[in-house]
């Protein structure tokens, strides 16, 4: 079986940031806090396995400090009385600062997460700045409604009524490691546009860019305590944040398993909660498509960011007449990909985020083989100390195989043929998840017929993984609750108050 090549061990050198510049502290109430509880968390460079920092593991004491700071900033600080145009101006300033420090942020992201430098630059920094600017615009456009009431009591009394949207309060935001800077921005930008304050907990694997972002938040002029970043493990820092009674809303992105825990815990305090969770998104290739485009698209859908994308196209369904051609084309592309450091411009596939995650993905590849799957490309770990996994294409698995049903979150795709469009719908919807799906076809009537029948929060046609700040995003079924981006995201950060006046 062909295997992807490994470009080089370690890094290309020049672009790698100096470790001395990394600050090993949280940012609470505008000040660095170094003390956590117990053992600090080691932070790694996934391309080499080298420890690059130690971050505090925040316990209930530090979480309380952060929530109190966010509470004060929300309840009584200058933030509370700031006009919407003031919030807009600060968010625009933050977008400028993210761009000005883009090179530094992107290099820090590549060092800490392993992703390709171009992806860190384009997707985390540049689109992060775009998201901030888009959300800045909403700060001045939050409106309520004027309502006409029909109740005729008591006779002679008339009513005027309106809805008044208000910020929900202190937001506890918990994010994963796959797009650390962008996920932090996806949480803080709408929360700040709405007038909330935030305690953000990045993933323990990738806290560095969120911490740097918090410094830029201060530099932009946001009052201390409006954005606080705490670091630490999920079961300690994350759980303490979810349990804290001073938090009004939990905004979570991560796995479905942890999302369920968080949803239940949030309910205990009746906190508002939004959940962006896992996926197992289908790529559906019809026999009238542009084949080259579909093959390239299917490869990008699963191998982009090493498959560590919640909407990764991890199930490939191809109509029978094209099945052999598309699957072989995909396997050839996978086998030709170059693995290596994200700093090396020749690299197409970087390392996975951690040794633990590499083992998890390799275990799934083992399960797929044991279930009778045939590996058409990849199937192995990369060489060297980095956490590499080869882009892997499986065929020959039954729809009830574990690797067809469970989210792997790595560069592993399972291909299956289908006959009719009805079969494609059945296969695509035969999943606990419903985050994204893509259709590859040039027949508008077939595409339009399929779109309403696929259970997914986003349907792409002849593209995959395309997101925009103006396009609502979220999951059907076990992929989550709520919609981020667009106007829809404001609902997650606003309470609607009804006001009724008799006259
Ligand atoms: P994860 O669920 O393990 O962790 C996510 C975050 O939750 C981390 O910050 C972690 O520290 C924290 N956490 C873990 N246990 C916790 C607990 N008991 N209480 C509070 N916090 C806790 O997910 P991950 O491995 O970091 O990320 C991968 C997952 O994220 C995948 O399932 C992926 O699909 C999902 N994801 C979804 C989206 C989306 O928008 N739908 C986007 C990116 C990633």
Short mmCIF file of C-alpha atoms and ligand atoms in Angstrom, two decimals:
data_model
loop_
_atom_site.label_atom_id
_atom_site.label_comp_id
_atom_site.label_asym_id
_atom_site.label_seq_id
_atom_site.Cartn_x
_atom_site.Cartn_y
_atom_site.Cartn_z
CA UNK A 1 0.00 0.00 0.00
CA UNK A 2 1.38 3.47 -0.80
CA UNK A 3 2.27 5.68 2.14
CA UNK A 4 2.59 9.45 2.41
CA UNK A 5 6.13 10.74 2.82
CA UNK A 6 7.58 12.58 5.82
CA UNK A 7 9.45 15.76 4.83
CA UNK A 8 11.76 16.16 7.80
CA UNK A 9 11.89 15.69 11.53
CA UNK A 10 11.67 18.86 13.63
CA UNK A 11 11.17 22.34 12.24
CA UNK A 12 12.38 24.38 9.31
CA UNK A 13 13.93 26.72 11.89
CA UNK A 14 13.68 30.39 11.08
CA UNK A 15 9.94 30.85 11.58
CA UNK A 16 9.69 29.12 14.92
CA UNK A 17 8.99 31.60 17.75
CA UNK A 18 11.35 32.05 20.69
CA UNK A 19 10.16 30.04 23.67
CA UNK A 20 11.33 32.79 26.04
CA UNK A 21 8.53 35.03 24.73
CA UNK A 22 5.80 32.67 26.02
CA UNK A 23 4.16 33.86 29.26
CA UNK A 24 3.24 31.04 31.63
CA UNK A 25 0.35 32.72 33.40
CA UNK A 26 -3.40 33.29 33.14
CA UNK A 27 -4.94 36.72 32.70
CA UNK A 28 -7.50 37.62 35.36
CA UNK A 29 -8.85 41.14 35.92
CA UNK A 30 -6.18 42.49 33.61
CA UNK A 31 -3.31 40.96 35.61
CA UNK A 32 -1.15 37.89 35.13
CA UNK A 33 -1.84 35.08 37.62
CA UNK A 34 0.71 32.28 37.82
CA UNK A 35 -0.65 30.18 40.66
CA UNK A 36 -3.11 27.41 39.95
CA UNK A 37 -3.92 24.37 42.02
CA UNK A 38 -1.62 21.34 42.03
CA UNK A 39 0.44 20.22 39.03
CA UNK A 40 0.79 22.76 36.19
CA UNK A 41 -0.14 21.53 32.72
CA UNK A 42 2.73 20.84 30.31
CA UNK A 43 2.18 22.35 26.85
CA UNK A 44 3.85 20.61 23.89
CA UNK A 45 5.10 21.29 20.39
CA UNK A 46 3.30 18.47 18.53
CA UNK A 47 5.85 18.38 15.69
CA UNK A 48 8.71 17.45 18.04
CA UNK A 49 7.14 16.32 21.31
CA UNK A 50 9.12 19.04 23.12
CA UNK A 51 7.60 20.77 26.18
CA UNK A 52 7.29 24.49 25.36
CA UNK A 53 5.52 25.86 28.45
CA UNK A 54 3.81 25.00 31.71
CA UNK A 55 0.46 26.59 32.41
CA UNK A 56 -1.38 26.80 35.74
CA UNK A 57 -4.25 24.37 36.29
CA UNK A 58 -6.92 26.73 37.62
CA UNK A 59 -8.89 25.35 40.55
CA UNK A 60 -12.04 26.71 42.19
CA UNK A 61 -10.05 29.54 43.85
CA UNK A 62 -8.68 30.94 40.58
CA UNK A 63 -11.95 30.37 38.74
CA UNK A 64 -13.70 32.31 41.49
CA UNK A 65 -11.23 35.18 41.07
CA UNK A 66 -11.89 35.26 37.33
CA UNK A 67 -15.67 35.04 37.64
CA UNK A 68 -15.70 37.75 40.33
CA UNK A 69 -13.66 39.99 38.02
CA UNK A 70 -16.06 39.36 35.13
CA UNK A 71 -19.01 39.90 37.49
CA UNK A 72 -17.68 43.27 38.71
CA UNK A 73 -16.94 44.34 35.14
CA UNK A 74 -20.47 43.40 34.10
CA UNK A 75 -22.38 44.68 37.14
CA UNK A 76 -20.64 47.91 38.00
CA UNK A 77 -17.65 48.74 35.78
CA UNK A 78 -17.35 51.24 32.91
CA UNK A 79 -18.22 48.45 30.48
CA UNK A 80 -21.79 48.34 31.71
CA UNK A 81 -22.46 51.96 30.77
CA UNK A 82 -20.48 51.97 27.55
CA UNK A 83 -22.49 52.97 24.48
CA UNK A 84 -22.82 50.35 21.72
CA UNK A 85 -20.56 52.47 19.50
CA UNK A 86 -17.88 52.21 22.20
CA UNK A 87 -18.04 48.41 22.12
CA UNK A 88 -17.93 48.52 18.33
CA UNK A 89 -14.85 50.75 18.36
CA UNK A 90 -13.00 48.49 20.82
CA UNK A 91 -13.78 45.36 18.78
CA UNK A 92 -12.54 47.08 15.61
CA UNK A 93 -9.36 48.10 17.43
CA UNK A 94 -8.89 44.50 18.59
CA UNK A 95 -9.26 43.29 14.98
CA UNK A 96 -6.50 45.73 13.94
CA UNK A 97 -4.24 44.50 16.74
CA UNK A 98 -4.84 40.85 15.78
CA UNK A 99 -3.74 41.70 12.24
CA UNK A 100 -0.76 43.76 13.39
CA UNK A 101 0.41 40.86 15.56
CA UNK A 102 -0.67 38.31 12.97
CA UNK A 103 2.75 36.92 12.26
CA UNK A 104 3.49 36.38 15.93
CA UNK A 105 0.05 34.84 16.61
CA UNK A 106 0.25 32.51 13.61
CA UNK A 107 3.73 31.26 14.55
CA UNK A 108 2.64 30.70 18.13
CA UNK A 109 -0.38 28.75 16.86
CA UNK A 110 1.70 26.56 14.58
CA UNK A 111 4.19 25.88 17.35
CA UNK A 112 1.48 24.93 19.83
CA UNK A 113 -1.07 23.13 17.64
CA UNK A 114 1.08 21.74 14.82
CA UNK A 115 -1.10 23.21 12.09
CA UNK A 116 0.37 24.53 8.84
CA UNK A 117 1.60 28.12 9.15
CA UNK A 118 -0.47 29.17 6.12
CA UNK A 119 -3.61 27.82 7.80
CA UNK A 120 -2.76 29.61 11.04
CA UNK A 121 -2.22 32.84 9.11
CA UNK A 122 -5.22 32.59 6.80
CA UNK A 123 -7.81 30.92 8.93
CA UNK A 124 -6.99 31.84 12.49
CA UNK A 125 -5.53 35.33 12.14
CA UNK A 126 -7.05 36.78 8.97
CA UNK A 127 -10.50 35.31 9.32
CA UNK A 128 -10.30 35.88 13.09
CA UNK A 129 -9.91 39.60 12.36
CA UNK A 130 -12.83 39.41 9.91
CA UNK A 131 -15.03 37.78 12.55
CA UNK A 132 -14.15 40.53 15.03
CA UNK A 133 -15.05 43.24 12.49
CA UNK A 134 -18.30 41.53 11.52
CA UNK A 135 -19.35 41.21 15.18
CA UNK A 136 -18.23 44.78 15.92
CA UNK A 137 -20.92 45.88 13.44
CA UNK A 138 -23.65 44.07 15.36
CA UNK A 139 -22.91 45.98 18.59
CA UNK A 140 -24.74 49.03 17.17
CA UNK A 141 -27.54 47.07 15.51
CA UNK A 142 -29.14 45.22 18.39
CA UNK A 143 -32.84 46.06 18.38
CA UNK A 144 -36.08 45.07 20.09
CA UNK A 145 -39.64 45.11 18.76
CA UNK A 146 -42.65 47.31 19.37
CA UNK A 147 -45.63 45.08 20.14
CA UNK A 148 -49.35 45.71 19.78
CA UNK A 149 -51.36 43.98 22.51
CA UNK A 150 -54.95 42.69 22.23
CA UNK A 151 -56.00 42.05 25.83
CA UNK A 152 -59.03 44.32 26.52
CA UNK A 153 -58.78 44.43 30.38
CA UNK A 154 -59.62 46.46 32.28
CA UNK A 155 -61.93 48.28 29.90
CA UNK A 156 -60.59 51.63 28.81
CA UNK A 157 -56.96 50.86 29.57
CA UNK A 158 -54.55 50.71 26.65
CA UNK A 159 -51.08 49.21 26.61
CA UNK A 160 -47.87 49.83 24.80
CA UNK A 161 -45.29 47.08 24.85
CA UNK A 162 -41.82 46.42 23.58
CA UNK A 163 -39.02 43.90 23.81
CA UNK A 164 -35.71 45.03 25.24
CA UNK A 165 -32.69 42.84 24.48
CA UNK A 166 -30.07 42.88 27.24
CA UNK A 167 -26.71 41.14 27.60
CA UNK A 168 -27.04 37.79 29.33
CA UNK A 169 -24.23 38.60 31.80
CA UNK A 170 -21.04 36.69 32.59
CA UNK A 171 -20.20 34.11 29.94
CA UNK A 172 -18.10 31.03 30.72
CA UNK A 173 -16.61 29.99 27.38
CA UNK A 174 -14.87 26.64 26.95
CA UNK A 175 -13.15 25.82 23.66
CA UNK A 176 -11.22 22.95 21.98
CA UNK A 177 -7.74 22.77 20.50
CA UNK A 178 -8.34 22.46 16.76
CA UNK A 179 -8.55 26.21 15.92
CA UNK A 180 -7.50 27.76 19.22
CA UNK A 181 -7.37 31.45 18.26
CA UNK A 182 -10.39 31.37 15.96
CA UNK A 183 -12.51 29.50 18.53
CA UNK A 184 -11.55 32.08 21.18
CA UNK A 185 -12.66 34.86 18.81
CA UNK A 186 -15.87 33.00 17.90
CA UNK A 187 -16.77 33.13 21.59
CA UNK A 188 -15.58 36.53 22.75
CA UNK A 189 -16.58 38.59 19.69
CA UNK A 190 -20.37 38.06 19.87
CA UNK A 191 -20.32 38.08 23.68
CA UNK A 192 -18.61 41.49 23.70
CA UNK A 193 -20.77 42.85 20.89
CA UNK A 194 -23.80 41.98 23.02
CA UNK A 195 -22.28 43.66 26.12
CA UNK A 196 -21.41 40.52 28.12
CA UNK A 197 -18.17 39.85 29.99
CA UNK A 198 -16.23 36.62 29.56
CA UNK A 199 -14.17 34.01 31.36
CA UNK A 200 -12.57 31.92 28.61
CA UNK A 201 -10.96 28.53 29.18
CA UNK A 202 -8.92 27.33 26.21
CA UNK A 203 -8.08 23.65 25.78
CA UNK A 204 -5.22 22.49 28.01
CA UNK A 205 -3.26 21.47 24.89
CA UNK A 206 -3.41 24.91 23.22
CA UNK A 207 -3.72 27.87 25.58
CA UNK A 208 -1.02 30.13 24.12
CA UNK A 209 -2.79 32.20 21.45
CA UNK A 210 -5.88 32.78 23.62
CA UNK A 211 -3.60 34.18 26.34
CA UNK A 212 -1.89 36.47 23.84
CA UNK A 213 -5.31 37.53 22.53
CA UNK A 214 -6.32 38.48 26.09
CA UNK A 215 -3.30 40.81 26.27
CA UNK A 216 -4.36 42.40 22.98
CA UNK A 217 -7.87 42.82 24.42
CA UNK A 218 -6.36 44.96 27.19
CA UNK A 219 -4.16 46.84 24.73
CA UNK A 220 -7.25 47.63 22.65
CA UNK A 221 -8.71 49.39 25.68
CA UNK A 222 -11.32 46.96 27.00
CA UNK A 223 -11.61 47.54 30.78
CA UNK A 224 -9.90 44.92 32.99
CA UNK A 225 -12.17 42.01 33.87
CA UNK A 226 -14.19 42.19 30.65
CA UNK A 227 -12.19 39.28 29.19
CA UNK A 228 -10.37 36.87 31.51
CA UNK A 229 -8.50 33.78 30.34
CA UNK A 230 -8.04 30.87 32.73
CA UNK A 231 -5.99 27.80 31.86
CA UNK A 232 -6.15 24.22 33.02
CA UNK A 233 -7.68 20.83 32.62
CA UNK A 234 -11.29 20.22 31.67
CA UNK A 235 -12.25 18.23 34.73
CA UNK A 236 -10.74 20.85 37.08
CA UNK A 237 -10.75 24.35 35.56
CA UNK A 238 -13.55 23.66 33.05
CA UNK A 239 -15.84 21.92 35.53
CA UNK A 240 -15.28 24.66 38.16
CA UNK A 241 -16.23 27.32 35.60
CA UNK A 242 -19.42 25.50 34.61
CA UNK A 243 -20.38 25.01 38.28
CA UNK A 244 -19.71 28.61 39.39
CA UNK A 245 -22.95 30.35 40.41
CA UNK A 246 -21.64 33.72 39.17
CA UNK A 247 -21.65 32.52 35.55
CA UNK A 248 -24.88 33.26 33.65
CA UNK A 249 -24.17 31.44 30.41
CA UNK A 250 -21.94 28.63 29.20
CA UNK A 251 -20.77 28.68 25.59
CA UNK A 252 -19.05 25.39 24.80
CA UNK A 253 -17.34 23.97 21.74
CA UNK A 254 -15.92 20.47 22.00
CA UNK A 255 -16.84 16.81 21.96
CA UNK A 256 -20.41 15.55 22.24
CA UNK A 257 -19.43 13.47 25.28
CA UNK A 258 -18.18 16.49 27.26
CA UNK A 259 -20.97 18.68 25.84
CA UNK A 260 -23.56 16.41 27.45
CA UNK A 261 -21.78 16.64 30.83
CA UNK A 262 -21.63 20.41 30.55
CA UNK A 263 -25.25 20.72 29.45
CA UNK A 264 -26.41 18.73 32.50
CA UNK A 265 -24.18 20.70 34.90
CA UNK A 266 -25.34 24.01 33.40
CA UNK A 267 -28.97 23.01 33.96
CA UNK A 268 -28.31 22.60 37.70
CA UNK A 269 -27.73 26.34 37.88
CA UNK A 270 -30.27 27.04 35.08
CA UNK A 271 -27.47 28.72 33.14
CA UNK A 272 -28.05 29.53 29.50
CA UNK A 273 -26.07 27.07 27.43
CA UNK A 274 -25.03 26.70 23.81
CA UNK A 275 -23.19 23.63 22.54
CA UNK A 276 -21.14 23.25 19.35
CA UNK A 277 -20.23 19.58 19.30
CA UNK A 278 -18.83 16.75 17.21
CA UNK A 279 -19.61 15.55 13.74
CA UNK A 280 -19.27 12.74 11.22
CA UNK A 281 -20.05 14.72 8.12
CA UNK A 282 -20.89 12.99 4.82
CA UNK A 283 -19.42 13.94 1.45
CA UNK A 284 -21.94 12.78 -1.18
CA UNK A 285 -20.64 12.48 -4.73
CA UNK A 286 -23.28 12.10 -7.48
CA UNK A 287 -22.48 10.53 -10.83
CA UNK A 288 -23.00 13.79 -12.77
CA UNK A 289 -20.30 15.71 -10.88
CA UNK A 290 -17.02 17.17 -12.08
CA UNK A 291 -14.86 14.21 -11.00
CA UNK A 292 -11.54 16.00 -10.52
CA UNK A 293 -13.16 18.71 -8.49
CA UNK A 294 -15.00 16.14 -6.36
CA UNK A 295 -11.82 14.14 -5.70
CA UNK A 296 -9.88 17.26 -4.71
CA UNK A 297 -12.84 18.40 -2.65
CA UNK A 298 -13.18 15.08 -0.83
CA UNK A 299 -9.45 15.11 0.00
CA UNK A 300 -9.58 18.67 1.33
CA UNK A 301 -12.76 17.88 3.26
CA UNK A 302 -11.02 15.21 5.34
CA UNK A 303 -7.29 16.00 5.31
CA UNK A 304 -7.46 19.76 5.95
CA UNK A 305 -6.01 20.51 9.42
CA UNK A 306 -5.16 16.79 9.71
CA UNK A 307 -8.88 15.96 9.87
CA UNK A 308 -9.15 17.83 13.17
CA UNK A 309 -12.20 19.76 12.03
CA UNK A 310 -15.67 19.31 13.51
CA UNK A 311 -17.16 19.28 9.98
CA UNK A 312 -14.43 17.03 8.49
CA UNK A 313 -15.83 14.98 5.59
CA UNK A 314 -15.10 11.65 7.26
CA UNK A 315 -17.76 9.60 5.44
CA UNK A 316 -17.46 9.53 1.66
CA UNK A 317 -20.46 8.23 -0.30
CA UNK A 318 -19.98 7.89 -4.07
CA UNK A 319 -22.61 6.87 -6.62
CA UNK A 320 -21.75 3.45 -8.04
CA UNK A 321 -20.70 4.42 -11.57
CA UNK A 322 -17.99 6.73 -10.22
CA UNK A 323 -17.06 4.89 -7.04
CA UNK A 324 -13.84 3.18 -8.17
CA UNK A 325 -12.52 6.27 -9.94
CA UNK A 326 -13.23 8.71 -7.10
CA UNK A 327 -11.93 6.44 -4.36
CA UNK A 328 -8.76 5.60 -6.25
CA UNK A 329 -8.22 9.29 -7.02
CA UNK A 330 -8.58 10.12 -3.34
CA UNK A 331 -6.22 7.32 -2.30
CA UNK A 332 -3.60 8.54 -4.79
CA UNK A 333 -3.84 12.08 -3.45
CA UNK A 334 -3.59 10.81 0.15
CA UNK A 335 -0.56 8.69 -0.63
CA UNK A 336 1.21 11.62 -2.28
CA UNK A 337 0.84 14.04 0.64
CA UNK A 338 3.91 15.27 2.49
CA UNK A 339 3.92 15.10 6.27
CA UNK A 340 6.08 17.43 8.32
CA UNK A 341 6.41 20.50 10.47
CA UNK A 342 3.77 23.18 9.98
CA UNK A 343 6.64 25.66 9.57
CA UNK A 344 7.92 23.86 6.45
CA UNK A 345 6.24 25.29 3.31
CA UNK A 346 6.47 21.85 1.65
CA UNK A 347 4.29 20.26 4.34
CA UNK A 348 0.71 19.30 3.44
CA UNK A 349 -0.14 17.33 6.59
CA UNK A 350 1.13 18.46 10.00
CA UNK A 351 1.17 16.50 13.25
CA UNK A 352 -1.94 15.82 15.31
CA UNK A 353 -2.26 17.94 18.43
CA UNK A 354 -1.02 15.49 21.08
CA UNK A 355 0.46 12.06 21.70
CA UNK A 356 -2.83 11.07 23.32
CA UNK A 357 -4.82 12.11 20.26
CA UNK A 358 -2.37 10.37 17.91
CA UNK A 359 -2.87 7.15 19.89
CA UNK A 360 -6.65 7.59 19.77
CA UNK A 361 -6.62 7.98 15.97
CA UNK A 362 -4.21 5.04 15.52
CA UNK A 363 -6.47 2.93 17.76
CA UNK A 364 -9.40 3.76 15.46
CA UNK A 365 -7.35 2.70 12.43
CA UNK A 366 -6.70 -0.59 14.22
CA UNK A 367 -10.42 -0.96 14.94
CA UNK A 368 -11.21 -0.31 11.26
CA UNK A 369 -8.82 -3.05 10.18
CA UNK A 370 -10.26 -5.45 12.78
CA UNK A 371 -13.76 -4.66 11.50
CA UNK A 372 -12.71 -5.88 8.06
CA UNK A 373 -11.88 -2.53 6.43
CA UNK A 374 -9.41 -2.35 3.58
CA UNK A 375 -6.78 0.40 3.81
CA UNK A 376 -6.31 1.94 0.34
CA UNK A 377 -3.83 4.59 1.50
CA UNK A 378 -1.99 5.46 4.71
CA UNK A 379 -2.87 3.51 7.82
CA UNK A 380 0.34 4.24 9.72
CA UNK A 381 1.79 6.81 12.08
CA UNK A 382 4.49 9.10 10.72
CA UNK A 383 8.14 8.71 11.65
CA UNK A 384 10.00 10.65 14.32
CA UNK A 385 9.00 12.19 17.62
CA UNK A 386 6.09 14.27 16.24
CA UNK A 387 2.49 13.10 16.52
CA UNK A 388 1.92 12.29 12.84
CA UNK A 389 -0.73 10.06 11.27
CA UNK A 390 -0.75 9.32 7.54
CA UNK A 391 -3.81 10.40 5.54
CA UNK A 392 -5.83 7.20 5.50
CA UNK A 393 -8.56 5.91 3.17
CA UNK A 394 -10.71 2.93 4.19
CA UNK A 395 -13.14 0.94 2.04
CA UNK A 396 -15.16 -2.22 2.53
CA UNK A 397 -16.76 -1.38 5.89
CA UNK A 398 -20.37 -2.00 6.86
CA UNK A 399 -22.52 1.03 7.80
CA UNK A 400 -22.59 -0.17 11.42
CA UNK A 401 -18.78 -0.34 11.75
CA UNK A 402 -17.47 1.78 14.60
CA UNK A 403 -15.20 3.85 12.38
CA UNK A 404 -18.18 4.69 10.17
CA UNK A 405 -20.24 5.80 13.17
CA UNK A 406 -17.83 7.40 15.67
CA UNK A 407 -16.00 10.69 15.32
CA UNK A 408 -12.26 10.03 14.88
CA UNK A 409 -11.17 13.66 14.48
CA UNK A 410 -8.14 12.69 12.42
CA UNK A 411 -7.15 12.22 8.75
CA UNK A 412 -9.22 9.05 8.27
CA UNK A 413 -12.03 8.70 5.72
CA UNK A 414 -14.33 5.76 5.12
CA UNK A 415 -15.68 5.37 1.57
CA UNK A 416 -18.87 3.54 0.62
CA UNK A 417 -20.82 3.26 -2.69
CA UNK A 418 -24.53 4.00 -3.14
CA UNK A 419 -27.07 3.29 -5.92
CA UNK A 420 -29.94 5.78 -5.80
CA UNK A 421 -30.34 9.23 -4.26
CA UNK A 422 -32.72 7.68 -1.72
CA UNK A 423 -29.88 5.37 -0.66
CA UNK A 424 -27.56 8.35 -0.34
CA UNK A 425 -30.04 10.10 1.96
CA UNK A 426 -30.43 6.99 4.12
CA UNK A 427 -26.68 6.54 4.45
CA UNK A 428 -25.98 10.23 5.10
CA UNK A 429 -28.65 10.45 7.81
CA UNK A 430 -27.67 7.16 9.43
CA UNK A 431 -25.61 8.97 12.06
CA UNK A 432 -26.03 10.36 15.56
CA UNK A 433 -24.44 13.60 14.31
CA UNK A 434 -25.72 16.33 11.99
CA UNK A 435 -23.20 19.12 11.69
CA UNK A 436 -22.29 19.44 7.99
CA UNK A 437 -22.64 17.65 4.65
CA UNK A 438 -21.47 18.32 1.12
CA UNK A 439 -23.07 17.40 -2.22
CA UNK A 440 -20.95 17.16 -5.36
CA UNK A 441 -23.08 17.46 -8.50
CA UNK A 442 -23.80 19.68 -11.49
CA UNK A 443 -27.51 18.86 -11.60
CA UNK A 444 -29.41 21.63 -9.88
CA UNK A 445 -32.65 19.67 -9.66
CA UNK A 446 -30.99 16.71 -7.92
CA UNK A 447 -29.14 19.03 -5.54
CA UNK A 448 -32.26 21.02 -4.68
CA UNK A 449 -34.12 17.79 -4.05
CA UNK A 450 -31.47 16.53 -1.65
CA UNK A 451 -30.80 19.67 0.42
CA UNK A 452 -33.98 19.51 2.56
CA UNK A 453 -33.59 15.75 3.10
CA UNK A 454 -30.11 15.76 4.68
CA UNK A 455 -29.98 16.22 8.47
CA UNK A 456 -27.21 18.76 8.90
CA UNK A 457 -26.82 22.33 10.13
CA UNK A 458 -24.81 23.28 7.03
CA UNK A 459 -25.07 21.82 3.51
CA UNK A 460 -22.32 22.70 1.06
CA UNK A 461 -22.64 22.17 -2.69
CA UNK A 462 -19.42 21.62 -4.65
CA UNK A 463 -17.42 22.88 -1.67
CA UNK A 464 -16.88 21.78 1.93
CA UNK A 465 -15.81 23.44 5.21
CA UNK A 466 -16.57 26.93 3.87
CA UNK A 467 -17.59 29.20 6.76
CA UNK A 468 -18.36 32.90 6.94
CA UNK A 469 -19.17 35.19 9.87
CA UNK A 470 -22.53 35.98 8.22
CA UNK A 471 -23.57 32.32 7.84
CA UNK A 472 -25.21 30.67 10.89
CA UNK A 473 -23.40 27.52 11.98
CA UNK A 474 -24.40 24.71 14.32
CA UNK A 475 -25.60 21.18 14.61
CA UNK A 476 -28.67 19.01 14.15
CA UNK A 477 -29.03 15.97 16.43
CA UNK A 478 -26.04 15.27 18.70
CA UNK A 479 -23.89 17.90 17.01
CA UNK A 480 -25.17 20.58 19.33
CA UNK A 481 -27.68 23.18 20.38
CA UNK A 482 -27.75 26.77 19.09
CA UNK A 483 -26.35 28.63 16.10
CA UNK A 484 -23.18 30.68 16.07
CA UNK A 485 -22.33 33.46 13.57
CA UNK A 486 -24.66 35.71 11.63
CA UNK A 487 -27.43 37.51 13.40
CA UNK A 488 -28.39 34.19 15.00
CA UNK A 489 -25.44 34.18 17.41
CA UNK A 490 -26.72 37.28 19.21
CA UNK A 491 -29.63 35.25 20.56
CA UNK A 492 -27.07 33.19 22.51
CA UNK A 493 -25.76 36.25 24.33
CA UNK A 494 -28.92 38.31 24.86
CA UNK A 495 -31.85 37.98 27.22
CA UNK A 496 -35.12 39.30 25.84
CA UNK A 497 -37.08 41.40 28.33
CA UNK A 498 -40.71 42.31 27.62
CA UNK A 499 -41.85 45.72 28.80
CA UNK A 500 -45.57 46.48 29.12
CA UNK A 501 -46.91 49.98 29.96
CA UNK A 502 -50.52 50.81 30.69
CA UNK A 503 -51.88 54.22 29.77
P1 LIG B 1 -13.15 18.06 24.48
O1 LIG B 1 -14.64 17.97 24.60
O2 LIG B 1 -12.32 16.97 25.04
O3 LIG B 1 -12.62 19.41 25.18
C1 LIG B 1 -13.12 20.66 24.83
C2 LIG B 1 -12.93 21.61 25.99
O4 LIG B 1 -13.71 21.16 27.10
C3 LIG B 1 -11.49 21.72 26.50
O5 LIG B 1 -11.22 23.05 26.86
C4 LIG B 1 -11.50 20.83 27.73
O6 LIG B 1 -10.54 21.20 28.69
C5 LIG B 1 -12.90 21.09 28.26
N1 LIG B 1 -13.44 20.03 29.13
C6 LIG B 1 -13.18 18.70 29.09
N2 LIG B 1 -13.86 18.06 30.07
C7 LIG B 1 -14.58 19.01 30.73
C8 LIG B 1 -15.49 18.98 31.83
N3 LIG B 1 -15.81 17.84 32.45
N4 LIG B 1 -16.04 20.15 32.24
C9 LIG B 1 -15.75 21.32 31.62
N5 LIG B 1 -14.88 21.40 30.58
C10 LIG B 1 -14.32 20.26 30.13
O7 LIG B 1 -12.88 18.31 22.94
P2 LIG B 1 -11.47 18.44 22.21
O8 LIG B 1 -10.85 17.09 22.16
O9 LIG B 1 -10.70 19.57 22.79
O10 LIG B 1 -11.95 18.91 20.75
C11 LIG B 1 -12.42 18.05 19.80
C12 LIG B 1 -13.95 18.03 19.76
O11 LIG B 1 -14.45 19.35 19.55
C13 LIG B 1 -14.46 17.21 18.59
O12 LIG B 1 -15.53 16.42 19.03
C14 LIG B 1 -14.95 18.27 17.61
O13 LIG B 1 -15.92 17.82 16.71
C15 LIG B 1 -15.45 19.32 18.53
N6 LIG B 1 -15.54 20.62 17.83
C16 LIG B 1 -16.76 21.11 17.49
C17 LIG B 1 -16.86 22.31 16.79
C18 LIG B 1 -18.20 22.89 16.42
O14 LIG B 1 -18.27 24.08 16.14
N7 LIG B 1 -19.27 22.11 16.40
C19 LIG B 1 -15.72 23.01 16.45
C20 LIG B 1 -14.48 22.47 16.82
C21 LIG B 1 -14.40 21.27 17.51
#
